[in-house]
Coordinates of C-alpha atoms in Angstrom, one line a residue:
X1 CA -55.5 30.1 -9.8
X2 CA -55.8 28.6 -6.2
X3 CA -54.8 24.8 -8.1
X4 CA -52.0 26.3 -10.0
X5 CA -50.9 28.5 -6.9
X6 CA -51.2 24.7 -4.8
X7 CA -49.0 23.1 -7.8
X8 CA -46.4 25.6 -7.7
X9 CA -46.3 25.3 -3.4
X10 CA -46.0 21.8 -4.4
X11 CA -43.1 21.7 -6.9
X12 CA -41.5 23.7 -5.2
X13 CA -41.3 21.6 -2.0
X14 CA -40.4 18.3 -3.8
X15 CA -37.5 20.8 -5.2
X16 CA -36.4 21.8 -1.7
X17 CA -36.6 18.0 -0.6
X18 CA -34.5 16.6 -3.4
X19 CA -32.3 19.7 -2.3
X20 CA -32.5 18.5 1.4
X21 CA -31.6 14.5 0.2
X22 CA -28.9 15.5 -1.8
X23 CA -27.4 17.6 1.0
X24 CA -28.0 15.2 3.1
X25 CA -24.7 12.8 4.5
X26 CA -26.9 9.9 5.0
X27 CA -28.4 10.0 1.5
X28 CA -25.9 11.7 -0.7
X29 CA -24.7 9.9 -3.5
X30 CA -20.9 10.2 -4.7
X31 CA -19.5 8.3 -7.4
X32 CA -17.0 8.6 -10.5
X33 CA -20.0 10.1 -12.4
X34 CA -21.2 12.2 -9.4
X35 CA -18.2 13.9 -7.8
X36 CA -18.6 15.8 -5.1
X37 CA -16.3 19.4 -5.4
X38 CA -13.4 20.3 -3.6
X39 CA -14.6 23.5 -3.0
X40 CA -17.4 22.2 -1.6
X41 CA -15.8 22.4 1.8
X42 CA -19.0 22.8 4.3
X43 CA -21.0 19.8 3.2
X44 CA -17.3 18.0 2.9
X45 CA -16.7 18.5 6.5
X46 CA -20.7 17.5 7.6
X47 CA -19.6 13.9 5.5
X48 CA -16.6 13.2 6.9
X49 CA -18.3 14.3 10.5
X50 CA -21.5 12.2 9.8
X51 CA -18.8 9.3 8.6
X52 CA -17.1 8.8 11.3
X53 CA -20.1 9.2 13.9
X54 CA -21.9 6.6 12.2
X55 CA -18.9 4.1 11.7
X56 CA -18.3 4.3 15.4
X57 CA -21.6 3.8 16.8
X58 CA -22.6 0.5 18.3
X59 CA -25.9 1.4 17.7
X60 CA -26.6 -1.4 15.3
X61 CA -30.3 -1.7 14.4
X62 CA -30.2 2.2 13.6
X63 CA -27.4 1.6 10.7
X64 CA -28.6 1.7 7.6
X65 CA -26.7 1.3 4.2
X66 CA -25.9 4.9 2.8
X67 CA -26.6 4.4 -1.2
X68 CA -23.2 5.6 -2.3
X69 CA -22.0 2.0 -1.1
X70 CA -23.8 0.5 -4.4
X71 CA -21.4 2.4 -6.4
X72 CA -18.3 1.9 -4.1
X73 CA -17.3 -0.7 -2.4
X74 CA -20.7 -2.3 -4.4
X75 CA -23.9 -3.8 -4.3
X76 CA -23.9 -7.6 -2.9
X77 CA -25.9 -9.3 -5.9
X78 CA -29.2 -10.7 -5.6
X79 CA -30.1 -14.0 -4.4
X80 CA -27.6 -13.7 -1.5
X81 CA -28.0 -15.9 1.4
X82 CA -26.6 -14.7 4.7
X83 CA -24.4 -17.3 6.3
X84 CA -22.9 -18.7 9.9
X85 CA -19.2 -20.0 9.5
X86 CA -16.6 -20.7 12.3
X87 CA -13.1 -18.9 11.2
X88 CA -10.1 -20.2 12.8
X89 CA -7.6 -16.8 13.0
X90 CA -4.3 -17.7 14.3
X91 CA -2.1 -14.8 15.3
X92 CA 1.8 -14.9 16.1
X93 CA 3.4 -12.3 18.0
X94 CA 6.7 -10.7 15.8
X95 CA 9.6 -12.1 17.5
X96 CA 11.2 -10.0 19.3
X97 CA 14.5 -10.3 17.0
X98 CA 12.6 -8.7 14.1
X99 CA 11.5 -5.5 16.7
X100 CA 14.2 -3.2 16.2
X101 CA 14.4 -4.2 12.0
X102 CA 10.6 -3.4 11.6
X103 CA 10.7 -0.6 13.7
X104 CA 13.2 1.5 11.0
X105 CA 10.7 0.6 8.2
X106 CA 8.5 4.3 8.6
X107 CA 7.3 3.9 5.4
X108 CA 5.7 0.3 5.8
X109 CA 2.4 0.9 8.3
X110 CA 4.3 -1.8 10.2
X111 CA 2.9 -1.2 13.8
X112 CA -0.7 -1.3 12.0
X113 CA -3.2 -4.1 13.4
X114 CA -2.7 -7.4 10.8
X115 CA -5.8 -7.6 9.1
X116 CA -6.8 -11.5 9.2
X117 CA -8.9 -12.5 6.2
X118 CA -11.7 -14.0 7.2
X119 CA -13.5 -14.9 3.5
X120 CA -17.0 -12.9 4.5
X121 CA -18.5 -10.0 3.7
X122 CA -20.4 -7.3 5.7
X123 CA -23.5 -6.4 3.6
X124 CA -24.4 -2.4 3.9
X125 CA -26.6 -1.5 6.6
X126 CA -26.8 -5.1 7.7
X127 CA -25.5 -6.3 11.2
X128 CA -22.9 -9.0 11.4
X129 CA -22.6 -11.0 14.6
X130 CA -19.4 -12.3 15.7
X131 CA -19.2 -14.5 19.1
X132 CA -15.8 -14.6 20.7
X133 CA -15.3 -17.7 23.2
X134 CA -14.7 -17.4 26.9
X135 CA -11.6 -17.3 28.1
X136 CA -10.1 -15.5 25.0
X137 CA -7.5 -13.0 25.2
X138 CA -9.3 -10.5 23.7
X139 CA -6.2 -7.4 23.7
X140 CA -5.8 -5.9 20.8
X141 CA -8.7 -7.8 19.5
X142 CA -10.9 -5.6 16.8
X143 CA -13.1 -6.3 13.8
X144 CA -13.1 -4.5 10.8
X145 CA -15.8 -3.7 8.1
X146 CA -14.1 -2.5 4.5
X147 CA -10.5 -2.6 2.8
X148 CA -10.4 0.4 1.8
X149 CA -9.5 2.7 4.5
X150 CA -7.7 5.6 3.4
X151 CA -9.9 8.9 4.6
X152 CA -10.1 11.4 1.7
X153 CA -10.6 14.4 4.0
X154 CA -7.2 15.2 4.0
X155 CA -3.3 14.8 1.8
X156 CA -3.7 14.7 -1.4
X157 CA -7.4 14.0 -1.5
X158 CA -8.6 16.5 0.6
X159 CA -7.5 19.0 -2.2
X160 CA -9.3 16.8 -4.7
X161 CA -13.4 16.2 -6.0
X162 CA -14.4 13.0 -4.4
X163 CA -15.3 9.8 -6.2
X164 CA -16.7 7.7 -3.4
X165 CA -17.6 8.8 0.2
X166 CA -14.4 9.9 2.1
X167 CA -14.3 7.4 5.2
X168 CA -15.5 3.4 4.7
X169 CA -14.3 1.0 7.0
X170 CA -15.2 0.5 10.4
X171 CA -13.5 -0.7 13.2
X172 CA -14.8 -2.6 16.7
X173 CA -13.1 -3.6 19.7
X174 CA -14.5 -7.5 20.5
X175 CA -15.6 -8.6 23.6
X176 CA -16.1 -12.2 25.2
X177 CA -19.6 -13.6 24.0
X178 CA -21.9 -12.2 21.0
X179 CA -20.5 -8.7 19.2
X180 CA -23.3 -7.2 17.1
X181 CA -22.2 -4.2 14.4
X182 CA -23.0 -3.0 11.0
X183 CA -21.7 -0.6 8.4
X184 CA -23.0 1.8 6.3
X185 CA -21.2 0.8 3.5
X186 CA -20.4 -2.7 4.3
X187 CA -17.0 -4.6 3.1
X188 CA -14.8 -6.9 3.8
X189 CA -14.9 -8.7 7.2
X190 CA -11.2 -8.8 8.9
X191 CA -10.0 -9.7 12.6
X192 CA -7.6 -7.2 13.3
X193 CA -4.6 -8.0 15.9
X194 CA -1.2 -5.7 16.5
X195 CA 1.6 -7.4 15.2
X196 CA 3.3 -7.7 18.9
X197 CA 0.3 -8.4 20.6
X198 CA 0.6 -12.0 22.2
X199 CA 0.1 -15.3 19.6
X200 CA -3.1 -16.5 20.0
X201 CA -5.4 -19.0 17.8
X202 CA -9.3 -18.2 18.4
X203 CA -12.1 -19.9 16.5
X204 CA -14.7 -16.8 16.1
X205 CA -18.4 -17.9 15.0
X206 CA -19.6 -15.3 12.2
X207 CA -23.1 -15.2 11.8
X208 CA -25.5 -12.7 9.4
X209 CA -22.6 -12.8 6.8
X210 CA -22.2 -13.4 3.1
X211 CA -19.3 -15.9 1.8
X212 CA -17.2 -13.8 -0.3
X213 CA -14.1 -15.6 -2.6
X214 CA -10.9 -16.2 -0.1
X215 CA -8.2 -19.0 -2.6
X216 CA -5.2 -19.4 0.1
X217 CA -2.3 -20.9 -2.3
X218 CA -1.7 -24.4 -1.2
X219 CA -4.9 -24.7 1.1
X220 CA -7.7 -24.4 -1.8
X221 CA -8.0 -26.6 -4.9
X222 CA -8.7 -25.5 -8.4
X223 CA -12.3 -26.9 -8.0
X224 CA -12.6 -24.3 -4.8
X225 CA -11.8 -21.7 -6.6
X226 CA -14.3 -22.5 -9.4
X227 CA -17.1 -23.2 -6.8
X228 CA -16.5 -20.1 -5.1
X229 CA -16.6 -18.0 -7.9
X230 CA -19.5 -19.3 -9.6
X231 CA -21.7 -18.9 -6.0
X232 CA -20.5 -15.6 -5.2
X233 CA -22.9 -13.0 -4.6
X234 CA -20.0 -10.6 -2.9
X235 CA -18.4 -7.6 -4.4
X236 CA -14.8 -8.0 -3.2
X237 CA -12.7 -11.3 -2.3
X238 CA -9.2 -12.0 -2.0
X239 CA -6.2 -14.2 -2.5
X240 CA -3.6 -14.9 -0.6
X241 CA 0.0 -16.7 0.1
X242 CA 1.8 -16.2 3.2
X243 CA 3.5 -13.3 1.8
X244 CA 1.3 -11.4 -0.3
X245 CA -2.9 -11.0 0.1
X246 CA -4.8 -9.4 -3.5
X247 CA -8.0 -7.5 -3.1
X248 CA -9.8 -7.1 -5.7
X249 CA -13.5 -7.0 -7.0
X250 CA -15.4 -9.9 -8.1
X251 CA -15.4 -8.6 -12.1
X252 CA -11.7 -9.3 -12.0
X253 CA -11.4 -12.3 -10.2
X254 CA -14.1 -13.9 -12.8
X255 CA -11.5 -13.7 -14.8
X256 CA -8.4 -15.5 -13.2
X257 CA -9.0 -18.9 -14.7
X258 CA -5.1 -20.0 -12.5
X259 CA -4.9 -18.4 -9.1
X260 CA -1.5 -20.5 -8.4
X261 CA -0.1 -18.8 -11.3
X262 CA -1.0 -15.4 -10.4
X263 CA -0.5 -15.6 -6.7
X264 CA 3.2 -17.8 -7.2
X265 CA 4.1 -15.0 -9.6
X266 CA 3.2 -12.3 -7.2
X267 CA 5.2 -14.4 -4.5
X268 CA 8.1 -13.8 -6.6
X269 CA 7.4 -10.2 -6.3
X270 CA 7.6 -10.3 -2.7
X271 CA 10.1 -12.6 -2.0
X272 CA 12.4 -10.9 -4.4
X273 CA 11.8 -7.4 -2.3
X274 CA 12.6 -9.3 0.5
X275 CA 15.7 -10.9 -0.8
X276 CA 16.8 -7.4 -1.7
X277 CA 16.5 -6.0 1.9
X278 CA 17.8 -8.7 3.4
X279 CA 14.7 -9.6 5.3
X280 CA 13.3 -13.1 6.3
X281 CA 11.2 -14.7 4.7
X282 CA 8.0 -15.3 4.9
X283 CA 7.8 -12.1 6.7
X284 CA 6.3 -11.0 10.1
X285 CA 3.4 -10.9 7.5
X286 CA 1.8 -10.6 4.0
X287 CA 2.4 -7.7 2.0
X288 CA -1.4 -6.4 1.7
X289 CA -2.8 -4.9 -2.1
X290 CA -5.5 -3.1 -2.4
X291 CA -7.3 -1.5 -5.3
X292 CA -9.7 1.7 -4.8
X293 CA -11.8 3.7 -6.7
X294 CA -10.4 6.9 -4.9
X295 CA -7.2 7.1 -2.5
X296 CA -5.5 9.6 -0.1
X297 CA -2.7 10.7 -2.8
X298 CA -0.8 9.4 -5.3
X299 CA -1.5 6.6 -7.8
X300 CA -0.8 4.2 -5.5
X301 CA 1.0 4.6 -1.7
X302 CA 2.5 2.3 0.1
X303 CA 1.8 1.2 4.0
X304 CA -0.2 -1.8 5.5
X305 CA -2.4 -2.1 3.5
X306 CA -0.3 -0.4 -0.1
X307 CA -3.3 1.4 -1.3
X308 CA -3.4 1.4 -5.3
X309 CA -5.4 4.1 -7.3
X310 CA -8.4 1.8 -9.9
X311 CA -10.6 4.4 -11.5
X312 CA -11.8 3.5 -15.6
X313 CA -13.1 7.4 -15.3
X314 CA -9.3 8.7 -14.5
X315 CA -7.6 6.2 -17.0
X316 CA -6.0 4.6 -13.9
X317 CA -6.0 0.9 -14.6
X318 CA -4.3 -2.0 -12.3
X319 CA -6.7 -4.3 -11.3
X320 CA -6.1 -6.3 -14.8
X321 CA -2.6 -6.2 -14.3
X322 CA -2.2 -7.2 -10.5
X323 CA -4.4 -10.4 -11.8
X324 CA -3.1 -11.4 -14.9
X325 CA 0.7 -13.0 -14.8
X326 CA 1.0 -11.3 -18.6
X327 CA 1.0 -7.9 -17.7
X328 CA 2.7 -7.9 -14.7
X329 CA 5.8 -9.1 -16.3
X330 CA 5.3 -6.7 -19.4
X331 CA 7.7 -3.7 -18.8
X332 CA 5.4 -0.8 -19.3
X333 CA 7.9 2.4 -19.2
X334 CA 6.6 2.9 -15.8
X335 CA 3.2 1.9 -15.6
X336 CA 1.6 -0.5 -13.0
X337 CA 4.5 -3.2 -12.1
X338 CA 6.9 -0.4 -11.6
X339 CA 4.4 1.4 -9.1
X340 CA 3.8 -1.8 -7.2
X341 CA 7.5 -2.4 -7.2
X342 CA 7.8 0.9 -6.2
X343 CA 5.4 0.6 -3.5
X344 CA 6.2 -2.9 -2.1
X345 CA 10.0 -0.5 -2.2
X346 CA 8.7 1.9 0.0
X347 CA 7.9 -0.7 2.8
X348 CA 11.4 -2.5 2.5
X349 CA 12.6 1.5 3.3
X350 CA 14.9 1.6 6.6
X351 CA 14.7 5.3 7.2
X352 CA 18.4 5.4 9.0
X353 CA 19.7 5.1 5.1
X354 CA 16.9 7.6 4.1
X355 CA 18.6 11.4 3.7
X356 CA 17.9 14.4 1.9
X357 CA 15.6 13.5 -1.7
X358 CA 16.3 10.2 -2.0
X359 CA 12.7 8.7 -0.1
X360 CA 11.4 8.4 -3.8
X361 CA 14.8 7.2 -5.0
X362 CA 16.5 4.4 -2.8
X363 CA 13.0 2.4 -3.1
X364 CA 13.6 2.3 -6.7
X365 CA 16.2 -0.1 -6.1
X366 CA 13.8 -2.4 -5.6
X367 CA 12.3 -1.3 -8.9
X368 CA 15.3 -2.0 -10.6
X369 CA 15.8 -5.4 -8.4
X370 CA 12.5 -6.5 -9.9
X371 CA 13.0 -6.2 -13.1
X372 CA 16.6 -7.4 -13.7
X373 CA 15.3 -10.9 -11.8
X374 CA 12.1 -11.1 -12.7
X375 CA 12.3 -9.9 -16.5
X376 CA 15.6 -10.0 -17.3
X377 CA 16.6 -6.6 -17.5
X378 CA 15.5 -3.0 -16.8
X379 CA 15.1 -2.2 -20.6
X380 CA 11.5 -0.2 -20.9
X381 CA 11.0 -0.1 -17.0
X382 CA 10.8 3.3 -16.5
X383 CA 11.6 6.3 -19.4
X384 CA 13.4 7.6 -16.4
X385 CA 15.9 5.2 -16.2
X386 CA 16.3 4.8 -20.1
X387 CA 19.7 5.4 -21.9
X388 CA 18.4 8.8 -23.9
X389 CA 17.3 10.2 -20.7
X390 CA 20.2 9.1 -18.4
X391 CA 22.7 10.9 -20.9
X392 CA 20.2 14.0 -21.1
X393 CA 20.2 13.9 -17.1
X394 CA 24.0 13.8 -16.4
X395 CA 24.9 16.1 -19.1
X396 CA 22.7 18.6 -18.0
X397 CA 23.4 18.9 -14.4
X398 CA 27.0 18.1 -14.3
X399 CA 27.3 21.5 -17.5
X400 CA 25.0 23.6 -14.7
X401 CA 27.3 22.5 -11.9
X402 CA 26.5 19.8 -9.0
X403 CA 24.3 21.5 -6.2
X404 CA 22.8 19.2 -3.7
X405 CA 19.5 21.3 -4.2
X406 CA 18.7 19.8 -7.6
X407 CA 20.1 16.7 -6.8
X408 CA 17.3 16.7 -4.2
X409 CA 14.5 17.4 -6.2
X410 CA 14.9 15.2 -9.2
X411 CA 14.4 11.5 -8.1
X412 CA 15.9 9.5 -11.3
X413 CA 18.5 12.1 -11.5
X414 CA 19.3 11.0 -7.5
X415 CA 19.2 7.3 -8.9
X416 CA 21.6 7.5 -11.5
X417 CA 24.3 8.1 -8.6
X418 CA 23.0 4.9 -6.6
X419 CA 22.6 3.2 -10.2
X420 CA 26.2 3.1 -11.2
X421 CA 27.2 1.8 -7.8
X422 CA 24.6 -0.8 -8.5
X423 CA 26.8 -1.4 -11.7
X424 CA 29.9 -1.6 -10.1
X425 CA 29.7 -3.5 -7.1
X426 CA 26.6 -5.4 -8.2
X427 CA 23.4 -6.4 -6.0
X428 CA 25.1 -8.4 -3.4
X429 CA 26.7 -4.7 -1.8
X430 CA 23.7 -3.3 -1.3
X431 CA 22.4 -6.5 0.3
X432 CA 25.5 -6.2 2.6
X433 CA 24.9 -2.5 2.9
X434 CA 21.2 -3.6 4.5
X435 CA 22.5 -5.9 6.8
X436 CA 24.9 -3.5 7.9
X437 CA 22.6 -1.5 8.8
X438 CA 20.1 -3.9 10.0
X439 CA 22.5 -3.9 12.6
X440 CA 22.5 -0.8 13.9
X441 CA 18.6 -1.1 14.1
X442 CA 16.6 2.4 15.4
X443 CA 19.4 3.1 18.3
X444 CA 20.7 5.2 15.1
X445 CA 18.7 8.1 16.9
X446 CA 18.2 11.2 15.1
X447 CA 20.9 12.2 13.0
X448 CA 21.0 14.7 10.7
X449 CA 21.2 15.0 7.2
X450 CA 25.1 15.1 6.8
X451 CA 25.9 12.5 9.1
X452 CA 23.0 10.7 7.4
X453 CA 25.0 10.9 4.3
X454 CA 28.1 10.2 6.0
X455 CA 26.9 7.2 7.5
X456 CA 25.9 6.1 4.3
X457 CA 28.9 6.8 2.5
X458 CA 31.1 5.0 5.2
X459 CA 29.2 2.0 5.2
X460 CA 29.1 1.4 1.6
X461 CA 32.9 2.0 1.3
X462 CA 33.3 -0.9 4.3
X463 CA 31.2 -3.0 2.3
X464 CA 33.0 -3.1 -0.8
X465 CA 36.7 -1.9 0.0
X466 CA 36.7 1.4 -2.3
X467 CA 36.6 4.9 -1.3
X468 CA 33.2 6.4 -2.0
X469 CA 33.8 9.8 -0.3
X470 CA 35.3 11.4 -3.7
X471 CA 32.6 10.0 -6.1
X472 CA 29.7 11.5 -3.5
X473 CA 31.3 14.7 -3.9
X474 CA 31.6 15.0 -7.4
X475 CA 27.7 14.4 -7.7
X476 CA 27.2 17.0 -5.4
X477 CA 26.0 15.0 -2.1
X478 CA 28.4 16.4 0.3
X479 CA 30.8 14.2 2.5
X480 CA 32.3 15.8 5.7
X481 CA 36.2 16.3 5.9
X482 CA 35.4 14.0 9.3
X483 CA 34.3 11.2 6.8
X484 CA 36.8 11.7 3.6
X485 CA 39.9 11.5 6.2
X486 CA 38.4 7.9 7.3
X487 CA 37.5 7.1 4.7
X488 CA 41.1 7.7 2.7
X489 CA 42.7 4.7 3.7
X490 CA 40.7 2.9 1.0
X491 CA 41.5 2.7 -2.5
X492 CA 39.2 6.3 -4.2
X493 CA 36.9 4.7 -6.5
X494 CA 34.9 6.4 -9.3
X495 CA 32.8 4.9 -12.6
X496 CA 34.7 5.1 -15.7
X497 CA 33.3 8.3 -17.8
X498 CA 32.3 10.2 -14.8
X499 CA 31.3 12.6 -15.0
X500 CA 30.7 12.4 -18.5
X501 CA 32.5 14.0 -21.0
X502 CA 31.0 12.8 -24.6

């Protein structure tokens, strides 16, 4: 009895310690197959707690890898070999014409540090060593540890059960001389710099690192690309023009056989975005992409880095596509390409021509843009842009009656108005349109939502000589008597059909 009665003690402890490990922040294991519940909101709040303690201590030698980082961002592979390499960054300040343009784009993340690619990788509970030479100007000078940095305690994901631990990437000011740090979860290895901090080219030595694939288009051969590849032991790499960086995992880029064809492709993306808003280009910098198991909201968001949702165990797919030239120019009734079109949209957002329901409509000009240059035509982009639903659209809500309200809420409704300006004055006005506005820069101040939609209405009809005033009105989106009176000295211009009467 007094051996069954031990037994029992026994079992009953190694119960309560698995209990205690899996409880535990520093042990706990999330993944796809292990969720952990929204309504778990106590332990959710000791993670995120124990997260961000942990990725901002400078304790180094007390770091150790959490085991969720196998899963997500991934296990470096055996036979690693840890590495010192000198990485040349060189940082230039936006110019100060580009100041007030950049500063309308809310959507874009574009006062975030640029992340400089540095082509190592951090592993998980290992320290990294990075020496910084004397005399460096070392203001807003940081490293960071991990791509993926959207926080899931909160948005969208707060509400949601978490597929990988909520916080991942860690970030260190630098200091002259040798910088030791370490991550839990390890990652990526970036020199981060604010985009108007002061130009600057600093050669930083990296030591207790792992190479991890970096192809730069027009610095690295097809032979580098092969080489690095076939030694990597690293879970994530990158590739990169001056306009566009791809993150993605090592089983996807084992497949890209051409990196100049993807990343040229992908440049066309860009550039064509760009050529739409009227921007320079190459721009202040490259459009970042990153693919994660588990983001902050959405399938994919945009910002600096545009954050795009990956997860086999959702059926959210878009690593294949972002590396594969194939399916990113096969219209997919809204799939991938349209969400990165969409996203890459949101960045070229100035919010001064931003009013009421249209944030998740005017970047779908870009959509559009993309796909009438790049592919030929907008047939299959999106079944909300598609002749059947158009007609359905219109019909309804012109028989209900135009009310702002609903105009508001229904995004390719909203399009269809900017759509058959698009058909009527072509492309070119709305790149006029930008630059007019571009021009006005964020001295705009806060206006509100009428003289928002004044503004906009007034500078459009400038732009192309025709009286938009009347043809807002009929949709619904309200023109002040201010405005129309301005406005009247130009020939009234509506689509043929409109509003629709077949």
């Amino acid at each position: 009895m007094k051996s069954l009665f031990t037994l029992a003690l026994l079992a009953t402890g190694l119960t309560a310690m698995a209990q205690d490990a899996a409880k535990d922040p520093a042990t706990v294991i999330i993944s796809p197959q292990h969720t952990l519940s929204k309504n778990d909101t106590v332990f959710r709040k000791a993670i995120a707690k124990w997260s961000d303690q942990t990725l901002k201590s400078t304790d180094y030698k007390n770091i150790k890898a959490q085991p969720s980082a196998d899963i997500f961002p991934g296990a470096v592979k055996t036979g690693f070999q840890f590495v010192n390499k000198t990485v040349s960054i060189e940082h230039k300040k936006m110019a100060d014409s580009l100041v007030p343009i950049v500063s309308t784009l809310g959507y874009s993340g574009y006062d975030n540090a640029t992340m400089y690619s540095t082509g190592l990788y951090a592993k998980a509970g290992e320290y990294i060593e990075i020496e910084v030479p004397k005399n460096t100007n070392v203001n807003d000078l940081e490293v960071q540890i991990g791509a993926h940095s959207d926080r899931l305690n909160y948005w969208v994901a707060g509400k949601e059960d978490w597929r990988r631990m909520p916080i991942i990437t860690k970030k260190q000011k630098l200091v002259i001389g040798k910088n030791r740090l370490a991550s839990p979860f390890g990652g990526l290895i970036y020199i981060d710099i604010k985009p108007k901090a002061d130009s600057r080219k600093i050669d930083f030595k990296i030591s207790h690192a792992i190479e991890a694939p970096l192809f730069v288009l027009g610095k690295n051969s097809h032979s580098d690309w092969e080489n690095q590849l076939k030694n990597n032991k690293a879970p994530w790499g990158e590739m990169a023009t001056e306009n566009v960086i791809l993150t993605l995992p090592d089983s996807v880029l084992q497949t890209i056989k051409n990196p100049e064809e993807v990343l040229k492709l992908w440049d066309l993306v860009v550039l064509g975005e760009l050529d739409l808003a009227n921007m320079p280009a190459p721009f202040y910098r490259a459009q970042r992409m990153v693919p994660d198991e588990h983001i902050g909201g959405g399938y994919m968001h945009s910002g600096y880095p545009i954050m795009i949702h990956h997860s086999p165990s959702r059926k959210m797919l878009s690593n294949e596509i972002m590396a594969n030239p194939e399916l990113l120019m096969k219209p997919s009734k809204g799939g991938a390409n349209w969400g990165f079109f969409h996203e890459i949209g949101h960045n070229m957002q100035n919010l001064n021509w931003v009013f009421g329901g249209t944030t998740e409509v005017s970047n779908n000009f870009f959509s559009l843009y993309m796909f009438d240059r790049l592919m030929g035509g907008r047939d299959d982009s999106h079944t909300g842009v598609s002749s059947v639903n158009t007609q359905k659209m219109m019909k309804k809500y012109f028989a209900e009656g135009p009310s702002y309200e609903k105009w508001k809420n229904d995004p390719f409704l909203g399009l269809i108005m900017f759509r058959q300006m698009q058909e009527g004055f072509g492309w070119e006005s709305f790149k006029s349109f930008f630059k007019e506005y571009q021009k006005i820069g964020p001295g705009i101040g806060e206006l509100n939502d009428q003289q928002k939609r004044d503004l906009w209405a007034k500078t459009y009809s400038n732009v192309v000589k025709r009286n938009l005033a009347p043809f807002f009105n009929t949709w619904g989106v309200g023109i002040s008597e201010q405005t129309q009176k301005e406005l009247a000295v130009l020939p009234a211009w509506n689509p043929y059909n409109f509003p629709p009467v077949n």
